[in-house]
Coordinates of C-alpha atoms in Angstrom, one line a residue:
M1 CA -15.1 21.9 5.8
V2 CA -14.9 18.3 4.2
L3 CA -18.5 18.8 2.9
F4 CA -17.7 22.1 1.5
K5 CA -14.7 20.7 -0.3
L6 CA -16.8 17.8 -1.6
A7 CA -19.6 20.1 -2.8
K8 CA -16.9 22.2 -4.5
M9 CA -15.7 19.3 -6.4
F10 CA -19.0 18.3 -7.6
I11 CA -19.7 21.8 -8.8
K12 CA -17.0 21.2 -11.3
P13 CA -18.5 18.4 -13.2
T14 CA -15.9 18.4 -16.0
S15 CA -13.1 17.8 -13.5
T16 CA -15.1 14.9 -11.9
I17 CA -15.7 13.3 -15.4
R18 CA -12.1 13.5 -16.1
L19 CA -11.4 11.3 -13.1
A20 CA -13.7 8.6 -14.3
P21 CA -11.2 6.8 -16.7
C22 CA -9.0 5.9 -13.6
V23 CA -11.6 3.5 -12.7
L24 CA -10.7 1.4 -15.7
I25 CA -7.4 0.5 -14.2
I26 CA -9.1 -1.9 -11.8
P27 CA -10.9 -4.1 -14.3
I28 CA -7.8 -4.1 -16.6
I29 CA -5.6 -5.3 -13.9
L30 CA -8.1 -7.8 -12.6
F31 CA -8.7 -9.4 -16.1
Q32 CA -4.9 -9.5 -16.8
A33 CA -4.4 -11.3 -13.5
L34 CA -7.2 -13.8 -14.2
S35 CA -5.9 -14.5 -17.7
L36 CA -2.4 -15.1 -16.5
S37 CA -3.4 -17.3 -13.6
G38 CA -5.6 -19.7 -15.6
C39 CA -4.9 -23.4 -14.7
V40 CA -2.2 -22.5 -12.0
S41 CA -4.3 -23.7 -9.1
T42 CA -7.7 -25.3 -8.2
S43 CA -9.1 -22.1 -6.8
P44 CA -12.8 -21.4 -7.8
A45 CA -13.1 -20.6 -11.5
I46 CA -9.3 -20.7 -12.1
P47 CA -9.3 -24.2 -13.8
D48 CA -12.0 -23.0 -16.1
I49 CA -9.7 -20.2 -17.6
Y50 CA -7.6 -22.1 -20.2
I51 CA -6.4 -21.4 -23.7
V52 CA -7.1 -25.0 -25.0
S53 CA -8.2 -28.3 -23.7
L54 CA -7.2 -31.8 -24.9
E55 CA -8.8 -35.0 -24.7
P56 CA -8.4 -38.5 -26.2
A57 CA -10.3 -38.8 -29.5
K58 CA -10.4 -42.6 -29.7
N59 CA -10.6 -44.0 -26.3
T60 CA -13.8 -42.1 -25.4
S61 CA -14.6 -44.3 -22.5
L62 CA -12.0 -42.4 -20.5
P63 CA -13.1 -39.2 -18.9
V64 CA -9.6 -37.5 -19.3
E65 CA -9.2 -33.8 -20.2
V66 CA -6.0 -31.7 -20.0
R67 CA -6.4 -27.9 -19.9
V68 CA -3.6 -25.5 -20.8
G69 CA -3.0 -22.1 -19.4
Y70 CA 0.0 -19.7 -19.8
F71 CA 1.9 -20.8 -16.8
G72 CA -0.3 -23.8 -15.6
I73 CA -1.9 -27.0 -16.6
C74 CA -4.9 -28.9 -15.3
G75 CA -5.9 -32.6 -15.5
D76 CA -9.6 -33.8 -15.2
D77 CA -9.9 -37.5 -14.5
G78 CA -13.7 -37.3 -14.3
E79 CA -13.7 -37.0 -10.5
I80 CA -11.1 -34.5 -9.4
V81 CA -9.5 -31.6 -11.3
R82 CA -5.8 -31.1 -10.4
C83 CA -3.8 -28.1 -11.4
Q84 CA -0.1 -27.2 -11.2
S85 CA 2.6 -25.0 -12.8
S86 CA 3.9 -26.7 -15.7
A87 CA 6.9 -24.5 -16.4
G88 CA 9.9 -26.7 -17.4
G89 CA 8.1 -29.8 -16.0
D90 CA 8.9 -33.3 -17.1
V91 CA 6.2 -35.0 -18.9
N92 CA 6.2 -38.2 -16.8
I93 CA 6.2 -36.2 -13.5
V94 CA 3.4 -33.8 -14.8
T95 CA 1.3 -36.9 -16.0
N96 CA 1.6 -38.7 -12.6
S97 CA 0.8 -35.6 -10.7
L98 CA -2.3 -34.6 -12.7
F99 CA -3.5 -38.3 -13.0
P100 CA -2.4 -40.4 -10.1
K101 CA -5.4 -42.8 -10.1
F102 CA -4.5 -44.0 -13.5
A103 CA -0.8 -44.2 -12.7
N104 CA -1.5 -46.3 -9.6
N105 CA -4.2 -48.4 -11.3
A106 CA -2.4 -49.6 -14.4
T107 CA -4.7 -52.7 -14.8
G108 CA -8.0 -50.9 -14.3
N109 CA -11.3 -52.7 -13.5
A110 CA -14.8 -53.1 -15.0
T111 CA -16.1 -49.8 -13.7
R112 CA -12.9 -47.6 -14.0
P113 CA -10.9 -48.5 -17.1
A114 CA -7.2 -47.6 -16.9
A115 CA -5.9 -45.1 -19.3
P116 CA -2.7 -46.4 -21.2
P117 CA 0.2 -44.5 -19.8
S118 CA 1.5 -43.9 -23.2
E119 CA -1.7 -42.3 -24.3
L120 CA -1.8 -40.0 -21.3
Q121 CA 1.8 -39.0 -21.7
D122 CA 1.1 -38.2 -25.4
I123 CA -1.8 -35.8 -24.4
V124 CA 0.2 -34.1 -21.6
A125 CA 3.3 -33.9 -23.8
T126 CA 1.3 -32.3 -26.6
A127 CA -0.3 -29.8 -24.1
I128 CA 3.1 -28.8 -22.8
Q129 CA 4.4 -28.3 -26.4
I130 CA 1.4 -26.2 -27.2
Q131 CA 1.9 -24.1 -24.1
S132 CA 5.7 -23.4 -24.7
R133 CA 5.7 -23.2 -28.5
I134 CA 2.4 -21.9 -29.7
F135 CA 1.0 -19.7 -26.9
G136 CA 3.9 -17.6 -25.4
S137 CA 3.8 -15.3 -22.5
I138 CA 3.3 -12.1 -24.6
F139 CA 0.3 -11.3 -22.5
A140 CA 2.5 -11.2 -19.4
G141 CA 4.7 -8.7 -21.2
A142 CA 1.7 -6.5 -22.0
S143 CA 0.7 -6.6 -18.3
F144 CA 4.1 -5.6 -17.3
F145 CA 4.3 -2.6 -19.7
F146 CA 0.9 -1.5 -18.6
F147 CA 1.9 -1.5 -14.9
I148 CA 5.1 0.4 -15.7
G149 CA 3.1 2.8 -17.8
I150 CA 0.7 3.5 -14.9
I151 CA 3.8 4.5 -12.8
F152 CA 5.0 6.8 -15.6
L153 CA 1.5 8.3 -15.8
F154 CA 1.4 9.1 -12.0
L155 CA 4.9 10.7 -12.2
Y156 CA 3.9 12.7 -15.4
K157 CA 0.7 13.9 -13.6
R158 CA 2.8 15.0 -10.6
D159 CA 5.3 16.8 -12.9
N160 CA 2.5 18.7 -14.7
A161 CA 1.1 19.8 -11.3
N162 CA 4.5 21.0 -10.1
P163 CA 6.8 21.8 -13.1
N164 CA 10.5 22.3 -12.5
P165 CA 11.9 24.9 -14.8
D166 CA 15.4 23.6 -14.2
K167 CA 14.5 20.2 -15.6
P168 CA 12.6 20.8 -18.9
R169 CA 13.5 17.5 -20.3
R170 CA 12.0 15.4 -17.4
S171 CA 8.4 16.3 -18.6
A172 CA 9.1 15.1 -22.1
I173 CA 10.7 12.0 -21.0
L174 CA 7.8 11.1 -18.7
R175 CA 5.3 12.0 -21.4
R176 CA 7.0 9.9 -24.0
G177 CA 7.4 6.9 -21.5
T178 CA 3.7 7.1 -20.4
Y179 CA 2.2 7.1 -24.0
G180 CA 4.8 4.6 -25.3
L181 CA 4.3 2.1 -22.6
L182 CA 0.6 2.4 -22.7
Y183 CA 0.3 2.1 -26.3
L184 CA 2.7 -0.8 -26.6
S185 CA 0.8 -2.6 -23.9
T186 CA -2.6 -2.1 -25.7
G187 CA -1.1 -3.3 -28.9
L188 CA 0.3 -6.4 -27.3
V189 CA -3.0 -7.1 -25.6
F190 CA -4.7 -6.9 -29.0
A191 CA -2.1 -9.1 -30.7
T192 CA -2.3 -11.7 -28.0
A193 CA -6.2 -11.7 -27.9
L194 CA -6.3 -12.1 -31.8
A195 CA -3.7 -14.8 -31.7
T196 CA -5.4 -16.8 -29.0
T197 CA -8.8 -16.6 -30.7
E198 CA -7.4 -17.6 -34.1
A199 CA -4.9 -20.2 -33.0
G200 CA -7.5 -21.8 -30.7
G201 CA -9.9 -22.0 -33.4
V202 CA -7.5 -23.5 -35.8
L203 CA -6.4 -26.2 -33.2
Q204 CA -10.0 -27.1 -32.5
F205 CA -11.0 -27.4 -36.1
S206 CA -7.9 -29.3 -37.3
S207 CA -8.1 -31.8 -34.5
Q208 CA -11.8 -32.5 -34.9
A209 CA -11.8 -32.5 -38.7
A210 CA -9.2 -35.1 -39.2
S211 CA -10.5 -38.6 -38.8
S212 CA -7.2 -40.0 -37.8
S213 CA -6.6 -37.5 -35.0
A214 CA -5.8 -39.0 -31.8
I215 CA -6.5 -36.0 -29.6
F216 CA -9.6 -33.6 -29.7
M217 CA -8.9 -30.0 -28.7
H218 CA -11.2 -27.3 -27.6
A219 CA -10.5 -23.7 -27.5
G220 CA -11.2 -21.9 -24.2
R221 CA -13.8 -19.2 -24.4
T222 CA -13.4 -17.6 -21.0
I223 CA -9.9 -16.5 -21.5
Q224 CA -10.8 -15.1 -24.9
V225 CA -13.6 -12.9 -23.4
L226 CA -11.1 -11.8 -20.7
Q227 CA -8.5 -10.8 -23.2
W228 CA -10.8 -8.9 -25.4
M229 CA -12.4 -7.2 -22.6
T230 CA -8.9 -6.2 -21.4
F231 CA -8.1 -4.8 -24.8
G232 CA -11.3 -2.8 -24.9
F233 CA -10.8 -1.1 -21.5
A234 CA -7.0 -0.7 -22.2
M235 CA -8.0 1.1 -25.5
I236 CA -10.5 3.4 -23.8
F237 CA -8.1 4.1 -20.9
T238 CA -5.2 4.9 -23.2
A239 CA -7.3 7.3 -25.4
T240 CA -8.3 9.3 -22.3
V241 CA -4.7 9.7 -21.0
P242 CA -4.5 13.3 -22.6
I243 CA -7.5 14.2 -20.4
L244 CA -5.9 12.5 -17.2
V245 CA -2.7 14.4 -17.6
R246 CA -4.2 17.9 -17.7
P247 CA -3.0 20.0 -14.6
G248 CA -6.7 20.7 -13.7
I249 CA -7.4 17.2 -12.7
V250 CA -4.5 17.0 -10.4
Q251 CA -5.5 20.2 -8.7
T252 CA -9.1 19.0 -8.2
V253 CA -7.8 15.9 -6.4
K254 CA -5.5 18.2 -4.1
D255 CA -8.5 20.3 -3.3
F256 CA -10.6 17.3 -2.3
V257 CA -7.9 15.9 -0.2

């Protein structure tokens, strides 16, 4: 019986193809989660997902780098990469947490020069200011709207499969909510990806072009790729919503189950 139902499903290729866009939900959510979790922890590859990195421009003998994510910040002292959440963190506490060896070795030695605490604090303070004032958490809002939009889409599909004549307005509300939330999420992802790319490029160019700059900045490429891929998949998925909500696709899933 199961094989018969499976064969029956594949006899209708149009219905099967109409299910394909649902697969895009997985990479969209995955890329959103990776983009938002950058620099939050030292898990594999997470410290490499950053918006912008900062390092001293003049004191080049110090292997110090600070990486900024949406909700986290990482410090690389040349030996160990440490990451933590920087939301509302004090500059001194964050600096000592990311670079404990420099905080405990104020005098330094011949093989490991000590970074001046004021220089480290300036870099960390600049990183926190960039995180809070330039790169806001709009991408988190886009992810939230996408998740709620998926819930509305599921409810809208159920309503199409079993319409209730006594509640004619419910279908219209679910339809408007589905399209509105998914379109809003896709638009915010595009705005965030464009802003991250442009702002990161400007910060990198301005810091390296000025001869008097004390801090060099480098734009993170991994997070830009993740955000643009998220936008591409989200745009394709949103464009296929009219196909997904047709009653036939819901009936196909029911027949298979």
